[in-house]
Amino acid sequence: MPIFLDCDPGIDDAFAIMVLLGIKRLTLLGISTVGGNVPLELTSLNARRVLELCGRGEIPVAGGRPGPLQKTLVSAEEVHGRDGLGNISLPEPAAPEAKGGGISLLVDKILSVPRAILLATAPLTNVAVALAEHPEIRSHIQRIVWMGGSTSFGNVTPAAEYNAWADPEAARQVIRSGVPFVMVGLNVTHQVALDRATLAHYRALGNRVAATAAQMLDFYVTFHEQVAGTDRSPIHDAVAAVAAVYPASLRTAACAVDVETTGELTEGATVVDLRGLVAPERPIEVGMDVDAEFHLEVMRDALASFA
Ligand code: RIB
Ligand code: CA
């Protein structure tokens, strides 16, 4: 199944790209970027830098929306570094950004195949605009797999996860769109953690991509050590990527889901009806449990696949 990625690299987005490229049977149609972890100019540059590092500069990248539909962008340099990749200063990419912008790239690439998976690891601004302005893509999307939301705890506020909180209006529009949707929330991504021992294993793989991944992830693990007192760091976007490629690795529940857009304490919360109180027209597939060992194995094998 071909995959199109919308992301905001960001360390875990960048790692997700490396993992996807390391799964050789996969076709990555293209990458659109959005303002999120860092501003749009950097998320686009970072996606191109990672593709160049992996020798896949031919995969098209284009920047979409710089910020949310209504809110003002709040970025996360404290988590991802000033450059968005842990301040590792990857070289400039040779390949230029694709012309026409990220939303056109997303639409063109999705329409170019009968069915595709749309993997989104960022605020859903680009996806919301693409679905609103180009409804013809709906029938070409086998499913949207989103790293976002949560069935319980948040990470930006006690109630809200960053990708939902950054643009709750976009998240609400896409979740209500009726396009088949799989939510890979914090309740799932926190089941898969990498730590300093994992980074040592990546360095021992002996290739430049794995070594760069370890260098980039070092910043991310240090952040988690500082805020959580442990080096066990949830690698959110890579979990969504592996779940998109290997859906059997994620146990889901079909639930009604909506997004709070105005709550004083709950803005950005994904409200998940786990007890079937509401009969939704089209339930969302909400991730509940994941095979963490398998995910870490896929990530390691993907990094090992680079020369
Ligand atoms: O809450 C985690 C999500 O927010 C991840 O996608 C991370 O990259 C940030 O965008
Ligand atoms: Ca992200």
mmCIF file of C-alpha atoms and ligand atoms in Angstrom:
data_model
loop_
_atom_site.group_PDB
_atom_site.id
_atom_site.type_symbol
_atom_site.label_atom_id
_atom_site.label_comp_id
_atom_site.label_asym_id
_atom_site.label_seq_id
_atom_site.Cartn_x
_atom_site.Cartn_y
_atom_site.Cartn_z
ATOM 1 C CA MET A 1 0.000 0.000 0.000
ATOM 2 C CA PRO A 2 1.542 3.327 -1.053
ATOM 3 C CA ILE A 3 1.920 5.860 1.755
ATOM 4 C CA PHE A 4 1.859 9.672 1.724
ATOM 5 C CA LEU A 5 3.262 11.420 4.822
ATOM 6 C CA ASP A 6 2.215 14.763 6.296
ATOM 7 C CA CYS A 7 4.561 15.754 9.117
ATOM 8 C CA ASP A 8 6.347 18.461 11.146
ATOM 9 C CA PRO A 9 9.983 17.265 11.584
ATOM 10 C CA GLY A 10 10.665 17.293 14.565
ATOM 11 C CA ILE A 11 12.870 14.517 15.836
ATOM 12 C CA ASP A 12 10.266 11.768 16.050
ATOM 13 C CA ASP A 13 8.871 12.714 12.619
ATOM 14 C CA ALA A 14 12.404 12.508 11.198
ATOM 15 C CA PHE A 15 12.929 9.130 12.822
ATOM 16 C CA ALA A 16 9.582 7.974 11.384
ATOM 17 C CA ILE A 17 10.815 8.951 7.891
ATOM 18 C CA MET A 18 14.020 6.924 8.399
ATOM 19 C CA VAL A 19 11.982 3.921 9.549
ATOM 20 C CA LEU A 20 9.590 4.159 6.584
ATOM 21 C CA LEU A 21 12.535 4.343 4.154
ATOM 22 C CA GLY A 22 14.110 1.342 5.834
ATOM 23 C CA ILE A 23 11.039 -0.810 5.140
ATOM 24 C CA LYS A 24 12.024 -1.730 1.605
ATOM 25 C CA ARG A 25 8.626 -3.026 0.419
ATOM 26 C CA LEU A 26 7.137 0.388 1.023
ATOM 27 C CA THR A 27 6.349 3.129 -1.531
ATOM 28 C CA LEU A 28 6.583 6.604 0.016
ATOM 29 C CA LEU A 29 4.705 8.770 -2.501
ATOM 30 C CA GLY A 30 5.788 12.109 -1.051
ATOM 31 C CA ILE A 31 5.959 14.312 2.026
ATOM 32 C CA SER A 32 4.015 17.472 2.860
ATOM 33 C CA THR A 33 5.055 19.529 5.842
ATOM 34 C CA VAL A 34 3.234 21.878 8.180
ATOM 35 C CA GLY A 35 4.162 24.396 10.832
ATOM 36 C CA GLY A 36 4.271 22.532 14.133
ATOM 37 C CA ASN A 37 7.245 21.439 16.228
ATOM 38 C CA VAL A 38 9.226 24.161 14.469
ATOM 39 C CA PRO A 39 8.160 26.720 11.831
ATOM 40 C CA LEU A 40 7.231 25.545 8.323
ATOM 41 C CA GLU A 41 10.485 26.647 6.672
ATOM 42 C CA LEU A 42 12.392 24.319 9.040
ATOM 43 C CA THR A 43 9.958 21.390 8.911
ATOM 44 C CA SER A 44 10.247 21.415 5.096
ATOM 45 C CA LEU A 45 14.040 21.766 5.146
ATOM 46 C CA ASN A 46 14.306 18.990 7.750
ATOM 47 C CA ALA A 47 12.209 16.542 5.729
ATOM 48 C CA ARG A 48 14.471 17.189 2.714
ATOM 49 C CA ARG A 49 17.611 16.860 4.889
ATOM 50 C CA VAL A 50 16.490 13.432 6.169
ATOM 51 C CA LEU A 51 15.640 12.188 2.660
ATOM 52 C CA GLU A 52 19.079 13.349 1.453
ATOM 53 C CA LEU A 53 20.764 11.577 4.380
ATOM 54 C CA CYS A 54 18.937 8.359 3.415
ATOM 55 C CA GLY A 55 19.849 8.727 -0.257
ATOM 56 C CA ARG A 56 16.213 9.273 -1.237
ATOM 57 C CA GLY A 57 16.317 12.871 -2.419
ATOM 58 C CA GLU A 58 14.052 11.923 -5.324
ATOM 59 C CA ILE A 59 10.995 11.710 -3.021
ATOM 60 C CA PRO A 60 9.129 15.027 -3.397
ATOM 61 C CA VAL A 61 8.698 17.357 -0.405
ATOM 62 C CA ALA A 62 6.639 20.539 -0.250
ATOM 63 C CA GLY A 63 5.502 22.833 2.542
ATOM 64 C CA GLY A 64 1.811 23.299 3.209
ATOM 65 C CA ARG A 65 0.236 25.585 5.780
ATOM 66 C CA PRO A 66 2.554 27.567 8.102
ATOM 67 C CA GLY A 67 0.104 27.443 10.988
ATOM 68 C CA PRO A 68 -3.246 26.319 12.368
ATOM 69 C CA LEU A 69 -6.639 27.112 10.831
ATOM 70 C CA GLN A 70 -7.568 29.528 13.619
ATOM 71 C CA LYS A 71 -5.087 29.389 16.531
ATOM 72 C CA THR A 72 -1.624 30.944 16.516
ATOM 73 C CA LEU A 73 1.162 28.392 16.057
ATOM 74 C CA VAL A 74 2.914 27.335 19.268
ATOM 75 C CA SER A 75 6.095 25.432 18.352
ATOM 76 C CA ALA A 76 8.149 23.024 20.513
ATOM 77 C CA GLU A 77 11.851 23.827 20.139
ATOM 78 C CA GLU A 78 12.457 22.762 23.747
ATOM 79 C CA VAL A 79 11.634 19.196 22.703
ATOM 80 C CA HIS A 80 13.173 19.132 19.229
ATOM 81 C CA GLY A 81 15.964 21.720 19.323
ATOM 82 C CA ARG A 82 16.258 25.074 17.603
ATOM 83 C CA ASP A 83 16.749 23.410 14.192
ATOM 84 C CA GLY A 84 14.027 20.835 14.868
ATOM 85 C CA LEU A 85 16.435 17.870 14.605
ATOM 86 C CA GLY A 86 18.251 18.061 17.935
ATOM 87 C CA ASN A 87 20.643 20.762 16.633
ATOM 88 C CA ILE A 88 22.719 18.215 14.695
ATOM 89 C CA SER A 89 23.108 20.526 11.667
ATOM 90 C CA LEU A 90 22.510 18.029 8.845
ATOM 91 C CA PRO A 91 23.887 19.238 5.494
ATOM 92 C CA GLU A 92 21.696 21.229 3.107
ATOM 93 C CA PRO A 93 19.751 18.920 0.726
ATOM 94 C CA ALA A 94 20.603 18.966 -2.975
ATOM 95 C CA ALA A 95 17.026 18.397 -4.139
ATOM 96 C CA PRO A 96 14.840 21.545 -4.149
ATOM 97 C CA GLU A 97 11.361 21.643 -2.656
ATOM 98 C CA ALA A 98 8.639 20.422 -5.079
ATOM 99 C CA LYS A 99 6.761 23.275 -6.737
ATOM 100 C CA GLY A 100 3.094 24.015 -6.031
ATOM 101 C CA GLY A 101 3.038 23.620 -2.264
ATOM 102 C CA GLY A 102 2.365 20.783 0.133
ATOM 103 C CA ILE A 103 -1.384 20.558 -0.215
ATOM 104 C CA SER A 104 -1.184 20.259 -4.022
ATOM 105 C CA LEU A 105 1.540 17.626 -3.623
ATOM 106 C CA LEU A 106 -0.627 15.676 -1.183
ATOM 107 C CA VAL A 107 -3.639 15.839 -3.512
ATOM 108 C CA ASP A 108 -1.688 15.007 -6.690
ATOM 109 C CA LYS A 109 0.103 12.030 -5.123
ATOM 110 C CA ILE A 110 -3.028 10.606 -3.463
ATOM 111 C CA LEU A 111 -4.927 10.885 -6.778
ATOM 112 C CA SER A 112 -2.010 9.222 -8.620
ATOM 113 C CA VAL A 113 -2.804 5.805 -7.083
ATOM 114 C CA PRO A 114 -6.109 3.930 -6.654
ATOM 115 C CA ARG A 115 -5.704 3.685 -2.874
ATOM 116 C CA ALA A 116 -3.140 5.055 -0.443
ATOM 117 C CA ILE A 117 -2.540 5.368 3.278
ATOM 118 C CA LEU A 118 -2.324 8.975 4.455
ATOM 119 C CA LEU A 119 0.023 8.975 7.470
ATOM 120 C CA ALA A 120 -0.162 12.207 9.475
ATOM 121 C CA THR A 121 2.247 12.841 12.336
ATOM 122 C CA ALA A 122 1.519 16.522 12.931
ATOM 123 C CA PRO A 123 -1.330 18.968 13.465
ATOM 124 C CA LEU A 124 -3.972 18.132 10.817
ATOM 125 C CA THR A 125 -4.060 21.573 9.180
ATOM 126 C CA ASN A 126 -2.878 20.411 5.727
ATOM 127 C CA VAL A 127 -5.131 17.344 5.757
ATOM 128 C CA ALA A 128 -8.192 19.406 6.728
ATOM 129 C CA VAL A 129 -7.569 21.909 3.924
ATOM 130 C CA ALA A 130 -6.877 19.158 1.366
ATOM 131 C CA LEU A 131 -10.124 17.324 2.231
ATOM 132 C CA ALA A 132 -12.149 20.561 2.174
ATOM 133 C CA GLU A 133 -10.735 21.904 -1.104
ATOM 134 C CA HIS A 134 -10.270 18.565 -2.922
ATOM 135 C CA PRO A 135 -12.996 16.133 -1.750
ATOM 136 C CA GLU A 136 -12.132 13.934 -4.739
ATOM 137 C CA ILE A 137 -9.196 12.529 -2.748
ATOM 138 C CA ARG A 138 -11.552 10.866 -0.250
ATOM 139 C CA SER A 139 -12.142 7.753 -2.377
ATOM 140 C CA HIS A 140 -8.374 7.315 -2.898
ATOM 141 C CA ILE A 141 -7.595 7.248 0.836
ATOM 142 C CA GLN A 142 -7.712 3.723 2.220
ATOM 143 C CA ARG A 143 -7.273 5.199 5.703
ATOM 144 C CA ILE A 144 -5.783 8.136 7.522
ATOM 145 C CA VAL A 145 -3.391 7.030 10.282
ATOM 146 C CA TRP A 146 -2.758 9.888 12.701
ATOM 147 C CA MET A 147 -0.294 10.175 15.521
ATOM 148 C CA GLY A 148 -2.425 12.406 17.687
ATOM 149 C CA GLY A 149 -4.886 12.664 20.509
ATOM 150 C CA SER A 150 -5.195 10.340 23.469
ATOM 151 C CA THR A 151 -7.822 8.241 25.235
ATOM 152 C CA SER A 152 -6.581 9.616 28.528
ATOM 153 C CA PHE A 153 -3.644 11.859 29.461
ATOM 154 C CA GLY A 154 -2.308 14.799 27.471
ATOM 155 C CA ASN A 155 1.231 16.135 27.031
ATOM 156 C CA VAL A 156 0.757 19.846 26.355
ATOM 157 C CA THR A 157 -1.999 20.150 28.957
ATOM 158 C CA PRO A 158 -3.344 17.455 31.271
ATOM 159 C CA ALA A 159 -6.182 16.981 28.751
ATOM 160 C CA ALA A 160 -4.622 17.508 25.316
ATOM 161 C CA GLU A 161 -1.918 15.986 23.104
ATOM 162 C CA TYR A 162 0.159 18.440 21.016
ATOM 163 C CA ASN A 163 -0.996 17.566 17.455
ATOM 164 C CA ALA A 164 -4.650 17.894 18.488
ATOM 165 C CA TRP A 165 -4.075 20.913 20.752
ATOM 166 C CA ALA A 166 -2.045 22.859 18.168
ATOM 167 C CA ASP A 167 -4.963 22.848 15.688
ATOM 168 C CA PRO A 168 -8.139 21.461 17.302
ATOM 169 C CA GLU A 169 -10.367 22.859 14.554
ATOM 170 C CA ALA A 170 -8.447 20.917 11.906
ATOM 171 C CA ALA A 171 -8.471 17.750 14.002
ATOM 172 C CA ARG A 172 -12.247 18.060 14.498
ATOM 173 C CA GLN A 173 -12.852 18.593 10.757
ATOM 174 C CA VAL A 174 -10.772 15.563 9.709
ATOM 175 C CA ILE A 175 -12.175 13.251 12.384
ATOM 176 C CA ARG A 176 -15.725 14.279 11.417
ATOM 177 C CA SER A 177 -14.979 13.936 7.664
ATOM 178 C CA GLY A 178 -16.027 10.287 7.542
ATOM 179 C CA VAL A 179 -12.759 9.227 5.864
ATOM 180 C CA PRO A 180 -11.585 5.959 7.526
ATOM 181 C CA PHE A 181 -9.404 7.119 10.413
ATOM 182 C CA VAL A 182 -7.023 5.368 12.821
ATOM 183 C CA MET A 183 -5.999 7.371 15.902
ATOM 184 C CA VAL A 184 -2.611 6.457 17.390
ATOM 185 C CA GLY A 185 -2.724 8.472 20.587
ATOM 186 C CA LEU A 186 -0.403 8.988 23.541
ATOM 187 C CA ASN A 187 -2.090 6.065 25.320
ATOM 188 C CA VAL A 188 -0.488 3.881 22.609
ATOM 189 C CA THR A 189 2.763 5.698 21.820
ATOM 190 C CA HIS A 190 3.812 5.705 25.476
ATOM 191 C CA GLN A 191 3.817 1.886 25.303
ATOM 192 C CA VAL A 192 6.892 2.037 23.000
ATOM 193 C CA ALA A 193 9.946 3.749 24.455
ATOM 194 C CA LEU A 194 13.562 3.924 23.405
ATOM 195 C CA ASP A 195 16.346 4.665 25.868
ATOM 196 C CA ARG A 196 20.083 5.246 25.914
ATOM 197 C CA ALA A 197 20.744 1.508 25.480
ATOM 198 C CA THR A 198 18.639 1.618 22.286
ATOM 199 C CA LEU A 199 20.742 4.509 20.999
ATOM 200 C CA ALA A 200 23.902 2.520 21.703
ATOM 201 C CA HIS A 201 22.476 -0.359 19.639
ATOM 202 C CA TYR A 202 21.733 2.082 16.792
ATOM 203 C CA ARG A 203 25.312 3.399 16.869
ATOM 204 C CA ALA A 204 26.623 -0.180 16.798
ATOM 205 C CA LEU A 205 24.741 -0.806 13.519
ATOM 206 C CA GLY A 206 27.652 0.978 11.847
ATOM 207 C CA ASN A 207 25.889 2.980 9.129
ATOM 208 C CA ARG A 208 25.552 6.760 8.759
ATOM 209 C CA VAL A 209 21.752 6.850 8.970
ATOM 210 C CA ALA A 210 21.660 4.837 12.199
ATOM 211 C CA ALA A 211 24.475 6.910 13.694
ATOM 212 C CA THR A 212 22.678 10.135 12.763
ATOM 213 C CA ALA A 213 19.420 8.814 14.201
ATOM 214 C CA ALA A 214 21.210 8.123 17.487
ATOM 215 C CA GLN A 215 22.799 11.581 17.481
ATOM 216 C CA MET A 216 19.425 13.254 16.806
ATOM 217 C CA LEU A 217 17.560 11.107 19.352
ATOM 218 C CA ASP A 218 20.157 11.916 22.031
ATOM 219 C CA PHE A 219 18.656 15.446 22.284
ATOM 220 C CA TYR A 220 15.147 13.942 22.551
ATOM 221 C CA VAL A 221 16.156 11.425 25.263
ATOM 222 C CA THR A 222 17.958 14.153 27.218
ATOM 223 C CA PHE A 223 14.762 16.252 27.158
ATOM 224 C CA HIS A 224 12.777 13.323 28.574
ATOM 225 C CA GLU A 225 15.411 12.674 31.238
ATOM 226 C CA GLN A 226 15.077 16.304 32.298
ATOM 227 C CA VAL A 227 11.268 16.442 32.367
ATOM 228 C CA ALA A 228 10.381 12.880 33.330
ATOM 229 C CA GLY A 229 13.484 11.738 35.209
ATOM 230 C CA THR A 230 13.942 8.709 32.963
ATOM 231 C CA ASP A 231 15.666 8.090 29.633
ATOM 232 C CA ARG A 232 12.717 5.974 28.457
ATOM 233 C CA SER A 233 11.350 8.229 25.690
ATOM 234 C CA PRO A 234 8.110 7.657 23.724
ATOM 235 C CA ILE A 235 8.887 7.774 20.009
ATOM 236 C CA HIS A 236 5.378 8.845 19.003
ATOM 237 C CA ASP A 237 5.543 9.317 15.224
ATOM 238 C CA ALA A 238 7.588 6.197 14.503
ATOM 239 C CA VAL A 239 4.937 4.130 16.323
ATOM 240 C CA ALA A 240 2.234 5.591 14.078
ATOM 241 C CA ALA A 241 4.410 4.849 11.029
ATOM 242 C CA VAL A 242 4.922 1.198 12.006
ATOM 243 C CA ALA A 243 1.211 0.859 12.845
ATOM 244 C CA ALA A 244 0.357 2.264 9.402
ATOM 245 C CA VAL A 245 2.548 -0.334 7.661
ATOM 246 C CA TYR A 246 1.722 -3.217 10.023
ATOM 247 C CA PRO A 247 -1.883 -2.602 11.173
ATOM 248 C CA ALA A 248 -2.039 -5.998 12.911
ATOM 249 C CA SER A 249 0.521 -4.675 15.428
ATOM 250 C CA LEU A 250 -2.078 -2.245 16.817
ATOM 251 C CA ARG A 251 -5.238 -3.313 18.648
ATOM 252 C CA THR A 252 -8.018 -0.771 18.066
ATOM 253 C CA ALA A 253 -11.554 -0.143 19.321
ATOM 254 C CA ALA A 254 -14.269 1.386 17.116
ATOM 255 C CA CYS A 255 -15.473 4.469 18.982
ATOM 256 C CA ALA A 256 -17.153 7.815 18.554
ATOM 257 C CA VAL A 257 -14.463 10.509 18.843
ATOM 258 C CA ASP A 258 -14.656 14.287 18.758
ATOM 259 C CA VAL A 259 -12.288 17.149 19.570
ATOM 260 C CA GLU A 260 -12.888 19.892 22.129
ATOM 261 C CA THR A 261 -12.188 23.289 20.537
ATOM 262 C CA THR A 262 -13.346 25.755 23.217
ATOM 263 C CA GLY A 263 -12.877 24.199 26.668
ATOM 264 C CA GLU A 264 -11.072 26.395 29.202
ATOM 265 C CA LEU A 265 -9.235 23.365 30.622
ATOM 266 C CA THR A 266 -9.867 20.857 27.824
ATOM 267 C CA GLU A 267 -9.167 22.663 24.522
ATOM 268 C CA GLY A 268 -7.580 20.138 22.123
ATOM 269 C CA ALA A 269 -8.738 17.084 24.046
ATOM 270 C CA THR A 270 -9.843 14.110 21.908
ATOM 271 C CA VAL A 271 -13.024 12.960 23.598
ATOM 272 C CA VAL A 272 -13.237 9.183 23.065
ATOM 273 C CA ASP A 273 -16.477 7.307 23.820
ATOM 274 C CA LEU A 274 -14.914 4.072 25.095
ATOM 275 C CA ARG A 275 -18.188 2.752 26.510
ATOM 276 C CA GLY A 276 -20.393 3.049 23.398
ATOM 277 C CA LEU A 277 -22.695 5.742 24.794
ATOM 278 C CA VAL A 278 -22.905 7.387 21.356
ATOM 279 C CA ALA A 279 -23.730 5.539 18.113
ATOM 280 C CA PRO A 280 -21.411 7.239 15.568
ATOM 281 C CA GLU A 281 -22.201 7.170 11.846
ATOM 282 C CA ARG A 282 -18.596 6.199 11.125
ATOM 283 C CA PRO A 283 -16.635 5.158 14.206
ATOM 284 C CA ILE A 284 -12.972 6.040 14.521
ATOM 285 C CA GLU A 285 -10.470 3.167 14.966
ATOM 286 C CA VAL A 286 -8.901 4.193 18.280
ATOM 287 C CA GLY A 287 -5.528 2.602 19.086
ATOM 288 C CA MET A 288 -5.585 0.872 22.462
ATOM 289 C CA ASP A 289 -2.609 -1.523 22.606
ATOM 290 C CA VAL A 290 0.488 -2.064 20.507
ATOM 291 C CA ASP A 291 3.077 -4.843 20.165
ATOM 292 C CA ALA A 292 5.943 -2.721 21.503
ATOM 293 C CA GLU A 293 8.613 -5.394 21.022
ATOM 294 C CA PHE A 294 7.641 -5.799 17.377
ATOM 295 C CA HIS A 295 7.673 -2.030 16.841
ATOM 296 C CA LEU A 296 11.166 -1.642 18.308
ATOM 297 C CA GLU A 297 12.330 -4.603 16.192
ATOM 298 C CA VAL A 298 10.935 -3.005 12.996
ATOM 299 C CA MET A 299 12.615 0.296 13.870
ATOM 300 C CA ARG A 300 15.971 -1.371 14.509
ATOM 301 C CA ASP A 301 15.760 -3.536 11.379
ATOM 302 C CA ALA A 302 14.822 -0.472 9.321
ATOM 303 C CA LEU A 303 17.920 1.390 10.507
ATOM 304 C CA ALA A 304 20.070 -1.703 9.933
ATOM 305 C CA SER A 305 18.873 -1.858 6.305
ATOM 306 C CA PHE A 306 20.858 1.246 5.348
ATOM 307 C CA ALA A 307 24.309 0.716 3.849
HETATM 308 O O1 RIB B 1 2.463 14.763 20.951
HETATM 309 C C1 RIB B 1 3.465 14.215 20.122
HETATM 310 C C2 RIB B 1 3.364 14.754 18.734
HETATM 311 O O2 RIB B 1 3.572 16.172 18.731
HETATM 312 C C3 RIB B 1 4.447 14.183 17.792
HETATM 313 O O3 RIB B 1 3.942 14.136 16.491
HETATM 314 C C4 RIB B 1 5.540 15.210 17.878
HETATM 315 O O4 RIB B 1 6.351 15.238 16.711
HETATM 316 C C5 RIB B 1 4.738 16.487 17.979
HETATM 317 O O5 RIB B 1 4.374 16.887 16.658
HETATM 318 CA CA CA B 2 5.149 15.243 14.682
#
